[in-house]
mmCIF file of N, CA, C and O in Angstrom:
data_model
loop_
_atom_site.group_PDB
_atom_site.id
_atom_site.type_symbol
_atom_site.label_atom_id
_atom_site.label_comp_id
_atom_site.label_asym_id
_atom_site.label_seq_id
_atom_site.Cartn_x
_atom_site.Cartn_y
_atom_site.Cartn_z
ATOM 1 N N UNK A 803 23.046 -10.720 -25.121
ATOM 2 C CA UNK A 803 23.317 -10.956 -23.724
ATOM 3 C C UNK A 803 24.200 -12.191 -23.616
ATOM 4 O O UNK A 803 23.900 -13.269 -24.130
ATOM 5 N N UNK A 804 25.044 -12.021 -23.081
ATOM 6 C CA UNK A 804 25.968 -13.047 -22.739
ATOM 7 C C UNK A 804 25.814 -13.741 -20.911
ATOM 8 O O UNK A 804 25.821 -13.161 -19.825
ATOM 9 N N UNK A 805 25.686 -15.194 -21.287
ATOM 10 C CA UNK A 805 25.456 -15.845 -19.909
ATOM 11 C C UNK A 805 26.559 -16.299 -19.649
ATOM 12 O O UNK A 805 27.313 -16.867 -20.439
ATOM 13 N N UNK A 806 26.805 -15.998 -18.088
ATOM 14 C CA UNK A 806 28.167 -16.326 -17.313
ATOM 15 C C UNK A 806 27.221 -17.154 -16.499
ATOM 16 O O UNK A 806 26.273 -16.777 -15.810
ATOM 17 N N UNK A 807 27.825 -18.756 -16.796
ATOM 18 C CA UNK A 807 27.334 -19.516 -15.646
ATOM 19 C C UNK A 807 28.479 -19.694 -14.498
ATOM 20 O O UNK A 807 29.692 -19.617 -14.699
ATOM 21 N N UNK A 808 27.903 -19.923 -13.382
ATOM 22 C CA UNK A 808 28.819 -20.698 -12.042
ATOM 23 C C UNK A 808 29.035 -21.641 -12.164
ATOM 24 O O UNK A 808 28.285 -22.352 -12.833
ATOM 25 N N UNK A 809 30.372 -22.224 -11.480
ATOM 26 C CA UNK A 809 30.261 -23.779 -11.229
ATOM 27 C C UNK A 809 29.721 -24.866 -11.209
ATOM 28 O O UNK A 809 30.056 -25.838 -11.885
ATOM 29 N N UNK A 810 28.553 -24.787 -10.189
ATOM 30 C CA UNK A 810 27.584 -26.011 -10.450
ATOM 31 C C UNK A 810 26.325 -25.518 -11.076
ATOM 32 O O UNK A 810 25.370 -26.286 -11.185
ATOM 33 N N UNK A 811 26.259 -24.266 -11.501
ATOM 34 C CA UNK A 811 25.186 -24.201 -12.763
ATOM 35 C C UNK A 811 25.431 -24.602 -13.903
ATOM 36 O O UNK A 811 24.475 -25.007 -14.565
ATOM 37 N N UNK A 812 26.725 -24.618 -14.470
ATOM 38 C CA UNK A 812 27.116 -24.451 -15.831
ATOM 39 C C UNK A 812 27.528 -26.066 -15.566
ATOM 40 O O UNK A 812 27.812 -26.603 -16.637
ATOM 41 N N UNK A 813 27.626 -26.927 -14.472
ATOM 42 C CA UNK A 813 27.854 -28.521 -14.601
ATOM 43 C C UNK A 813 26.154 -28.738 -14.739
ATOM 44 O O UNK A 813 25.714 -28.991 -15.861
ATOM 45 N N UNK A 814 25.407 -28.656 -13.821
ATOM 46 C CA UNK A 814 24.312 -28.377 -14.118
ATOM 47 C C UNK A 814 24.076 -28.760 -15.434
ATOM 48 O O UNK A 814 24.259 -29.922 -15.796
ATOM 49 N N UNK A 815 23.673 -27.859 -16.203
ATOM 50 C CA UNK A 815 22.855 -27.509 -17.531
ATOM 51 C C UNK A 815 23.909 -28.321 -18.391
ATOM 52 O O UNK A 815 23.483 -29.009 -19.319
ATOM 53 N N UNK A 816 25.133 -28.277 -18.151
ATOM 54 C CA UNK A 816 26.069 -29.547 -19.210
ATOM 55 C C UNK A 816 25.325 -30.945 -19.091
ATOM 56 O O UNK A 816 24.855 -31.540 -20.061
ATOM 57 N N UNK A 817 25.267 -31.484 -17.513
ATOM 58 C CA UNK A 817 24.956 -32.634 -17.387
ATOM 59 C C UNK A 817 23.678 -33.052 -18.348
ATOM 60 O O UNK A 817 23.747 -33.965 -19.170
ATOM 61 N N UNK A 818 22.428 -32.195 -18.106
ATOM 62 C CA UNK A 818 21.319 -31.841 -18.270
ATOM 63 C C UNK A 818 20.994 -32.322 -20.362
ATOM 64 O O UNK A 818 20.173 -33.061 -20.905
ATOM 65 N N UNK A 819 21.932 -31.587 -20.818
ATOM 66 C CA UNK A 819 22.312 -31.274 -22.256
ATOM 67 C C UNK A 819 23.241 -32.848 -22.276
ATOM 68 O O UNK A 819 23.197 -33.258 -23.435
ATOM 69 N N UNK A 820 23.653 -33.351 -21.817
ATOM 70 C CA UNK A 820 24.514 -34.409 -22.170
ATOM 71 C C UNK A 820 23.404 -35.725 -21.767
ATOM 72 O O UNK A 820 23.257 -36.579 -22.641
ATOM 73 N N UNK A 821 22.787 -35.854 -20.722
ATOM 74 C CA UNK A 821 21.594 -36.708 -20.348
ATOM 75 C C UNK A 821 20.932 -36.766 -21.862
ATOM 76 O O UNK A 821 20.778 -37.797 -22.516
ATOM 77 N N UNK A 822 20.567 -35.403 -22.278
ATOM 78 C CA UNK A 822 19.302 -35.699 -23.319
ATOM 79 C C UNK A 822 19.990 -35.883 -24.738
ATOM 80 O O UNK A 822 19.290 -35.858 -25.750
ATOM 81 N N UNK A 823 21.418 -36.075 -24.813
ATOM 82 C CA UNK A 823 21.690 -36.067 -25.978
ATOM 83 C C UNK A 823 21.868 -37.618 -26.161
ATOM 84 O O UNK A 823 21.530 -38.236 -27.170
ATOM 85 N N UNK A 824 22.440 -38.147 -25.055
ATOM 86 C CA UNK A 824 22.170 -39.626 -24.534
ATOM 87 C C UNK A 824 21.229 -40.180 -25.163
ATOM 88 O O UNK A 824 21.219 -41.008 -26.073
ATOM 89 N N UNK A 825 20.308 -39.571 -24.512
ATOM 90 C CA UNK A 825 18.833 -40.348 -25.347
ATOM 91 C C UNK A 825 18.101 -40.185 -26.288
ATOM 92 O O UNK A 825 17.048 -40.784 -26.507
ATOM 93 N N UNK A 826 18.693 -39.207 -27.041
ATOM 94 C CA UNK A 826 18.645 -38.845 -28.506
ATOM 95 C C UNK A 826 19.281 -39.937 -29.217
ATOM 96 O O UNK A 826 18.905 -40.259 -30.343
ATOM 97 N N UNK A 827 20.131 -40.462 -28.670
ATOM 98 C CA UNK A 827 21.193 -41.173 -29.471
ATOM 99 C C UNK A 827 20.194 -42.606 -28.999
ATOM 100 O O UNK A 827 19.738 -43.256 -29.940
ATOM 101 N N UNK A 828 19.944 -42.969 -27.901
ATOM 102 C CA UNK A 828 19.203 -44.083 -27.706
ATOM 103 C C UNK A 828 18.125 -44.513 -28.089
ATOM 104 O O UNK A 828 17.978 -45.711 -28.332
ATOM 105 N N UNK A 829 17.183 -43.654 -28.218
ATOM 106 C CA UNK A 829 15.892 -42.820 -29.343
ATOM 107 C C UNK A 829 15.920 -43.438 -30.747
ATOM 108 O O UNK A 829 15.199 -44.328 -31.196
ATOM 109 N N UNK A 830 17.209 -42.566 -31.507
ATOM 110 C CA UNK A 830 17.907 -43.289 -33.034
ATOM 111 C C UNK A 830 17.961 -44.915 -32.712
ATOM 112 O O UNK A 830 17.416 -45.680 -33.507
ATOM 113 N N UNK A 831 18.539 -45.360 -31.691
ATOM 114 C CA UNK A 831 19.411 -46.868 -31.911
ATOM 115 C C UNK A 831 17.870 -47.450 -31.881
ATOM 116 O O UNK A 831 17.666 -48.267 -32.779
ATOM 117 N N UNK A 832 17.263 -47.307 -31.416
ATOM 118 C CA UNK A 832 16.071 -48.009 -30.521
ATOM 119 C C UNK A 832 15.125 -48.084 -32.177
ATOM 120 O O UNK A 832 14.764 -49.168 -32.634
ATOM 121 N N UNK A 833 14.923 -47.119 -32.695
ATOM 122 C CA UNK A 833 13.914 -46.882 -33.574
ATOM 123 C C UNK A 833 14.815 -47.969 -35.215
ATOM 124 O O UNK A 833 14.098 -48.532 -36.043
ATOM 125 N N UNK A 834 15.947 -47.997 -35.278
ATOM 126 C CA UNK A 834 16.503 -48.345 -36.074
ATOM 127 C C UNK A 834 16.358 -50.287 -35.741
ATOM 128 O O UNK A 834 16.263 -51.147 -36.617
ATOM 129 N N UNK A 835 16.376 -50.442 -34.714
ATOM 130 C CA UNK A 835 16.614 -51.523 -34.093
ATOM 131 C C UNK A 835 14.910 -52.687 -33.991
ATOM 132 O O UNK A 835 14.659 -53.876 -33.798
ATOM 133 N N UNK A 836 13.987 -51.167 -34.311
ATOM 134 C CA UNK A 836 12.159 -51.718 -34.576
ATOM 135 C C UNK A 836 12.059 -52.638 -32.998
ATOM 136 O O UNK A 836 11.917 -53.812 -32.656
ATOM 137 N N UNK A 837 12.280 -50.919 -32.155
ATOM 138 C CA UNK A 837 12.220 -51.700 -30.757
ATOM 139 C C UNK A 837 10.563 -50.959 -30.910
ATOM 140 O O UNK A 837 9.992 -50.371 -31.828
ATOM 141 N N UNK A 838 10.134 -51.385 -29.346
ATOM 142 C CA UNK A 838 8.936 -51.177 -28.851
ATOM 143 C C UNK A 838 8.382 -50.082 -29.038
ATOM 144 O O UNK A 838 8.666 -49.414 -28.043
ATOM 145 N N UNK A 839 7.468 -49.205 -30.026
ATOM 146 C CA UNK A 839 6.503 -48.299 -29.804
ATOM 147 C C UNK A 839 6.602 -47.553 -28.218
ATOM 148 O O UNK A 839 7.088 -46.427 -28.117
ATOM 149 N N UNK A 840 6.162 -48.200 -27.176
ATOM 150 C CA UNK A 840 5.878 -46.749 -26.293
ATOM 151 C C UNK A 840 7.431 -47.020 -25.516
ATOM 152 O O UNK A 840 7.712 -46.045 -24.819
ATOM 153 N N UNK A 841 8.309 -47.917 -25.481
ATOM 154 C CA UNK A 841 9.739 -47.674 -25.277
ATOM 155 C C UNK A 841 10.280 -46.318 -25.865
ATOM 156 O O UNK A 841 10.761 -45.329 -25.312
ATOM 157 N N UNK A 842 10.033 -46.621 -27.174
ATOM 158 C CA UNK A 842 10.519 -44.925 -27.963
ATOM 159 C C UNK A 842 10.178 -44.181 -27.313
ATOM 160 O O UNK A 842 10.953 -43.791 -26.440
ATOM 161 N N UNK A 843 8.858 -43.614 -27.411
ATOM 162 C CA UNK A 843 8.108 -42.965 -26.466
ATOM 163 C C UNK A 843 8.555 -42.594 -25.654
ATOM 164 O O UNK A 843 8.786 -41.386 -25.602
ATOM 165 N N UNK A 844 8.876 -43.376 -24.691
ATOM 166 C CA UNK A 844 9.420 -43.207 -23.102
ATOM 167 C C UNK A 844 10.697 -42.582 -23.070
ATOM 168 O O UNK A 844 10.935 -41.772 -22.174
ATOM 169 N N UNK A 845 11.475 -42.832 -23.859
ATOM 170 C CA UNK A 845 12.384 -42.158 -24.059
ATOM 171 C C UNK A 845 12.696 -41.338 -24.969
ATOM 172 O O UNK A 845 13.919 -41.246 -25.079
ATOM 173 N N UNK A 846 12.186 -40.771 -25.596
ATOM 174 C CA UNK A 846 12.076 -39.601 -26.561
ATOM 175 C C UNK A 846 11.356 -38.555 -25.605
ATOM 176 O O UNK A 846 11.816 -37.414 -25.661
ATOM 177 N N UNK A 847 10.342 -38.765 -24.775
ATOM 178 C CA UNK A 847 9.765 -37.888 -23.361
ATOM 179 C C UNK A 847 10.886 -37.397 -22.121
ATOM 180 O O UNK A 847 11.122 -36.330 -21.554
ATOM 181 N N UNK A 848 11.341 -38.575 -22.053
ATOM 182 C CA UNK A 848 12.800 -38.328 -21.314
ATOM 183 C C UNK A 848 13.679 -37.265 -21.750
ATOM 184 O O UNK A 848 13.967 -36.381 -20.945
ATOM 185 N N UNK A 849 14.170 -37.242 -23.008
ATOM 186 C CA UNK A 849 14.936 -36.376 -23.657
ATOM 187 C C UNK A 849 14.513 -35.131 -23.671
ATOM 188 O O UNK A 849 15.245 -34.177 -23.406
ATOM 189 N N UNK A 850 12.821 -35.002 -24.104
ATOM 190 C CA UNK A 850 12.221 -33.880 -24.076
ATOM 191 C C UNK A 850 12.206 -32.857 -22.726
ATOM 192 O O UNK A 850 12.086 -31.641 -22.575
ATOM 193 N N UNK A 851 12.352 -33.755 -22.030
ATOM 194 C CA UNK A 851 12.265 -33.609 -20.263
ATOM 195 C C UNK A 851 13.596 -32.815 -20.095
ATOM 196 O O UNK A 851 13.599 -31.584 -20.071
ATOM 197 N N UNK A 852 14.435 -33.373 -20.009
ATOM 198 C CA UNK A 852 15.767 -33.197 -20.172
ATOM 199 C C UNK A 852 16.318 -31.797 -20.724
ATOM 200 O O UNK A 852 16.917 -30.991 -20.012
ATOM 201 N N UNK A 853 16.029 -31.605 -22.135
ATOM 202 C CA UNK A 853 15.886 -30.449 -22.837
ATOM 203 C C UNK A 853 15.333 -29.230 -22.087
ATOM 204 O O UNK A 853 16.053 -28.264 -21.836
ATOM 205 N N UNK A 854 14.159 -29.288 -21.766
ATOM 206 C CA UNK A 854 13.629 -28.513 -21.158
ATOM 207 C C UNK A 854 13.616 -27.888 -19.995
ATOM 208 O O UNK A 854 13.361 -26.696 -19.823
ATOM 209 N N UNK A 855 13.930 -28.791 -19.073
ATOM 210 C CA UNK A 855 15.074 -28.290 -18.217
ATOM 211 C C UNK A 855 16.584 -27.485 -17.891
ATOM 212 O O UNK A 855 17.077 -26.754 -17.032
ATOM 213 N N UNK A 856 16.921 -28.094 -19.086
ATOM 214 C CA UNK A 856 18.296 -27.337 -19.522
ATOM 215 C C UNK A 856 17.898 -25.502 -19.952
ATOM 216 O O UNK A 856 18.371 -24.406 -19.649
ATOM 217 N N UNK A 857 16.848 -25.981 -20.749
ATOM 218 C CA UNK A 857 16.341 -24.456 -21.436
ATOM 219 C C UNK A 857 15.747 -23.488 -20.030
ATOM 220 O O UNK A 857 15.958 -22.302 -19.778
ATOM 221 N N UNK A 858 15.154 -24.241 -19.473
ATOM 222 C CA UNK A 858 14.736 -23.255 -18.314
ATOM 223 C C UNK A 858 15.432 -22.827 -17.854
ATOM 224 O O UNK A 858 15.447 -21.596 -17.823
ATOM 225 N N UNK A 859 16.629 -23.728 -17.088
ATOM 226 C CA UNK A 859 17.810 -23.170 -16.385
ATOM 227 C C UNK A 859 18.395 -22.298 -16.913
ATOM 228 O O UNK A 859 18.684 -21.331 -16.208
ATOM 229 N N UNK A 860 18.851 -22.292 -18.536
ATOM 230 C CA UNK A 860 19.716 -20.565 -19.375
ATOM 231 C C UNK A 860 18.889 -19.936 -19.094
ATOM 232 O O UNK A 860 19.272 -18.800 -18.813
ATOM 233 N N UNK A 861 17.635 -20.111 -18.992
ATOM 234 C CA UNK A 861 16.613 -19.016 -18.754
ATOM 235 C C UNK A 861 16.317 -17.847 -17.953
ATOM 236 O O UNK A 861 16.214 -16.622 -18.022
ATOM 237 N N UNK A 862 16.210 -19.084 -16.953
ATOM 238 C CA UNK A 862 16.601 -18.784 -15.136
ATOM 239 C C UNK A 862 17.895 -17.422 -15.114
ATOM 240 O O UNK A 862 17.809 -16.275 -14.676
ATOM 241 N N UNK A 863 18.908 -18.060 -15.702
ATOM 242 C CA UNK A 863 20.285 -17.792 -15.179
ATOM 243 C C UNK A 863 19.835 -16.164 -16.120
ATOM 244 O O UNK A 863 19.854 -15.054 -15.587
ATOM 245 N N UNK A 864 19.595 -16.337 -17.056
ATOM 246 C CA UNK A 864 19.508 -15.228 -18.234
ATOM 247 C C UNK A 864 18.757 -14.596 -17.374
ATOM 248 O O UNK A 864 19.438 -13.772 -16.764
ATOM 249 N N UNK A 865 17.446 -14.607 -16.982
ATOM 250 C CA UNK A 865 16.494 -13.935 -16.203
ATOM 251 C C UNK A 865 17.328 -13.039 -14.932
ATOM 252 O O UNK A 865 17.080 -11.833 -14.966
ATOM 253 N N UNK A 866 17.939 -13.328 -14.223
ATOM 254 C CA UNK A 866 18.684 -12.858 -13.370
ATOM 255 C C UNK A 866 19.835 -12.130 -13.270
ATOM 256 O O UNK A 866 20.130 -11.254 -12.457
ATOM 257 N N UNK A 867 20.600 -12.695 -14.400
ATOM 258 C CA UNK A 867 21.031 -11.620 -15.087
ATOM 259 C C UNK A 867 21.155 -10.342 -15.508
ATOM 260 O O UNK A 867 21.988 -9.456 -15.316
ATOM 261 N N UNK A 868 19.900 -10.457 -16.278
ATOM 262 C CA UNK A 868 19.364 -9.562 -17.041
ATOM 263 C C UNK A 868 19.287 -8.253 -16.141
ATOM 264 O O UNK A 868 19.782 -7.128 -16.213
ATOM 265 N N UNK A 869 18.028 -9.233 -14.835
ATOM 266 C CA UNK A 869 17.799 -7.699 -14.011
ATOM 267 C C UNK A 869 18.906 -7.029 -13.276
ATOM 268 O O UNK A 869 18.934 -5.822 -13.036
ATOM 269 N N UNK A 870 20.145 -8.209 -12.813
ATOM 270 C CA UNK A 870 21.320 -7.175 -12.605
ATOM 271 C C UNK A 870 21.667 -5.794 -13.474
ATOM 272 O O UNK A 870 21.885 -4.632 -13.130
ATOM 273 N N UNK A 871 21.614 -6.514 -14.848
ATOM 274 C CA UNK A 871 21.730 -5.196 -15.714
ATOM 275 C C UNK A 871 21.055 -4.205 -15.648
ATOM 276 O O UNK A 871 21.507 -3.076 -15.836
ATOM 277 N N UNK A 872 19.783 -4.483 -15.354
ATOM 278 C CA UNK A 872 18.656 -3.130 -15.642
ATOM 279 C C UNK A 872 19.309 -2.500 -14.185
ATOM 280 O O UNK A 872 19.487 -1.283 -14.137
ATOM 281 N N UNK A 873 19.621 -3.244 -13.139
ATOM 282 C CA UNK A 873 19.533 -2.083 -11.813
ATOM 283 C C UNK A 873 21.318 -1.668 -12.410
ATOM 284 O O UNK A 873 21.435 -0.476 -12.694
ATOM 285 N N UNK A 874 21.976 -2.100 -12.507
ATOM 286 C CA UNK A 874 23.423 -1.326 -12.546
ATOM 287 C C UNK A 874 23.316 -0.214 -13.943
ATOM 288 O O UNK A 874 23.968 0.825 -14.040
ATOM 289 N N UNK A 875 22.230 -0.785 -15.057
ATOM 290 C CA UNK A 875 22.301 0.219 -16.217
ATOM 291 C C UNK A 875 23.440 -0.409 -17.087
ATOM 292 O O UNK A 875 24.423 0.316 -17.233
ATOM 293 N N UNK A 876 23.462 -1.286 -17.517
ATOM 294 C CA UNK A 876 24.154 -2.350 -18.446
ATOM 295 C C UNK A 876 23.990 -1.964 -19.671
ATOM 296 O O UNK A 876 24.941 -1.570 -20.345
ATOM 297 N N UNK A 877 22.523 -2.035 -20.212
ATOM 298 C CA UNK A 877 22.186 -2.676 -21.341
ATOM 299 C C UNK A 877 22.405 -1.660 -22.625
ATOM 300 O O UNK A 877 21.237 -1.356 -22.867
ATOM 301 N N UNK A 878 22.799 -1.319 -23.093
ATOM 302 C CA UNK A 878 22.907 -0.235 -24.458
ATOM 303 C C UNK A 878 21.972 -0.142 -24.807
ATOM 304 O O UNK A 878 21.546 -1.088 -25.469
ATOM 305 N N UNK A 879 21.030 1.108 -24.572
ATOM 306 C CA UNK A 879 20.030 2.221 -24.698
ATOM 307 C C UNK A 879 18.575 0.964 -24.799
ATOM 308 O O UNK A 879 17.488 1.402 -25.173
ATOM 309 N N UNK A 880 18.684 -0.255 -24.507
ATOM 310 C CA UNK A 880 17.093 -1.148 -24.492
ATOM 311 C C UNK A 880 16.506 -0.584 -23.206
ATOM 312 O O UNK A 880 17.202 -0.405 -22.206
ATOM 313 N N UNK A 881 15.193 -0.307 -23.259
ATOM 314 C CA UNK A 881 14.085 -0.154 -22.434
ATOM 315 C C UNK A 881 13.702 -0.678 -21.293
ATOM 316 O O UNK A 881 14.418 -1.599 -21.686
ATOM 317 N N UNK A 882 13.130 -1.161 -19.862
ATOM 318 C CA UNK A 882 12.719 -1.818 -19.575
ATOM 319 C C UNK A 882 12.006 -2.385 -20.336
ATOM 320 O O UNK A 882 12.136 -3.609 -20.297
ATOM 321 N N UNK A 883 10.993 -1.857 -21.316
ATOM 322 C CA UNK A 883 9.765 -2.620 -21.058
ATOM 323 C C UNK A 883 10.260 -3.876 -22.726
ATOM 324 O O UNK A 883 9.747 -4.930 -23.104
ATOM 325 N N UNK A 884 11.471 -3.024 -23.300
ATOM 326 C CA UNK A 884 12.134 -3.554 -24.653
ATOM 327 C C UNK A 884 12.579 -5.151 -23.869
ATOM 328 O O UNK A 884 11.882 -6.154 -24.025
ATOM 329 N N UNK A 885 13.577 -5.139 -23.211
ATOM 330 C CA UNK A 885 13.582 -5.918 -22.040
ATOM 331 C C UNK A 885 12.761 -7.391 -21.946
ATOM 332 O O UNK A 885 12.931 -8.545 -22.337
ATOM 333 N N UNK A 886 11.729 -6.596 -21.155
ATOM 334 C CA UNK A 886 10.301 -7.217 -20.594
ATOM 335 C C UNK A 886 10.022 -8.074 -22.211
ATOM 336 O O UNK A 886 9.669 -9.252 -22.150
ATOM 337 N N UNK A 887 10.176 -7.502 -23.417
ATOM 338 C CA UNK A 887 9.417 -8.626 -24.348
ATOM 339 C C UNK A 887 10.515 -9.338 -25.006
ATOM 340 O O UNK A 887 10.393 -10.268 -25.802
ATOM 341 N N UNK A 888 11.725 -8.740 -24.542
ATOM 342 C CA UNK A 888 12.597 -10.141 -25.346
ATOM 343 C C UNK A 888 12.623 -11.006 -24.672
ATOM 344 O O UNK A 888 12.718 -12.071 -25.283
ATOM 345 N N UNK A 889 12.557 -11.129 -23.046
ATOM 346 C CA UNK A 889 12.998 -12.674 -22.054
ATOM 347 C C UNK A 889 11.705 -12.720 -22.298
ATOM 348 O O UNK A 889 11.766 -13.927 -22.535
ATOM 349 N N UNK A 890 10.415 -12.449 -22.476
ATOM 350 C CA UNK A 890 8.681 -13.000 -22.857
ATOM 351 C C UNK A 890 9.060 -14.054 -24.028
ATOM 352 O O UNK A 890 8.839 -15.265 -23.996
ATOM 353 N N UNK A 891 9.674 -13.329 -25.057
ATOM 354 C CA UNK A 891 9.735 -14.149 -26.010
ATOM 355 C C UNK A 891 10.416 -15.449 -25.960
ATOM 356 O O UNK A 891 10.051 -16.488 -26.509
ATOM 357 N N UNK A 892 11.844 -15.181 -24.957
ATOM 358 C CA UNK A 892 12.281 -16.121 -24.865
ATOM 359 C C UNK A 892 11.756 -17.183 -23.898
ATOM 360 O O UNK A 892 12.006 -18.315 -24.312
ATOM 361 N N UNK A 893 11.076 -17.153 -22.689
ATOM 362 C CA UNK A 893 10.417 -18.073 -21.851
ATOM 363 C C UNK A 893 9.540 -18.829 -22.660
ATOM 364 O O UNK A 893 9.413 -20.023 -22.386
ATOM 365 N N UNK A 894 8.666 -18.158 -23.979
ATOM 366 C CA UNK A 894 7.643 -18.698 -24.300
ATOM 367 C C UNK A 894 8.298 -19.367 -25.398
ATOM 368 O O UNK A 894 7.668 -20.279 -25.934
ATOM 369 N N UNK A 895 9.409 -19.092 -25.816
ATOM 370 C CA UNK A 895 9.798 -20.308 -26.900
ATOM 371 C C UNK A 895 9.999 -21.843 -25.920
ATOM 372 O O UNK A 895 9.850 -22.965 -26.405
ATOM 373 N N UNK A 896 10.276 -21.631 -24.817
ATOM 374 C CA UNK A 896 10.178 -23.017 -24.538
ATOM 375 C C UNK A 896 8.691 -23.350 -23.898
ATOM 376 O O UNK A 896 8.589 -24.310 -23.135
ATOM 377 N N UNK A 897 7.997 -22.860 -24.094
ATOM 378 C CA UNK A 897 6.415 -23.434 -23.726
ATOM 379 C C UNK A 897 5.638 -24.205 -24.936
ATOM 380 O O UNK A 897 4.502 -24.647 -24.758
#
């Protein structure tokens, strides 16, 4: 499945992905630097935050998608219910 984002979805989920890579990178400096224990923390949660958000949103967008396809008849010979357990699988990889 290929995701076509919009305008301010696809700035969206960039911003989102660029926030947490930010603090990935701040995360590294911080830990190298023998900063504060729950500082790391705090921002390694941030990032996680960040991430996860981003993932929901392809999700989202994928989710909606998707069911366009099932009502127009898109998908090359997959099932509903074939469907139904690949976006399962995929929602629950980010849980």
């Amino acid at each position: 499945m290929e995701l076509q984002f919009e305008g301010d979805d696809l700035k969206s989920v960039l911003n989102r992905l660029r926030r947490a890579q930010g603090q990935i990178s701040g995360v590294i400096k911080m830990i190298e630097e023998g900063r504060d224990c729950e500082e790391v923390v705090t921002q390694l949660a941030a990032a996680s935050r960040a991430l996860d958000r981003a993932g929901f949103a392809i999700i989202a967008t994928g989710l909606q998608q998707c069911l366009t396809d099932v009502e127009q008849g898109r998908r090359d010979g997959e099932t509903a219910a074939q469907m139904k357990a690949r976006l399962e699988k995929l929602f629950l990889s980010l849980a």
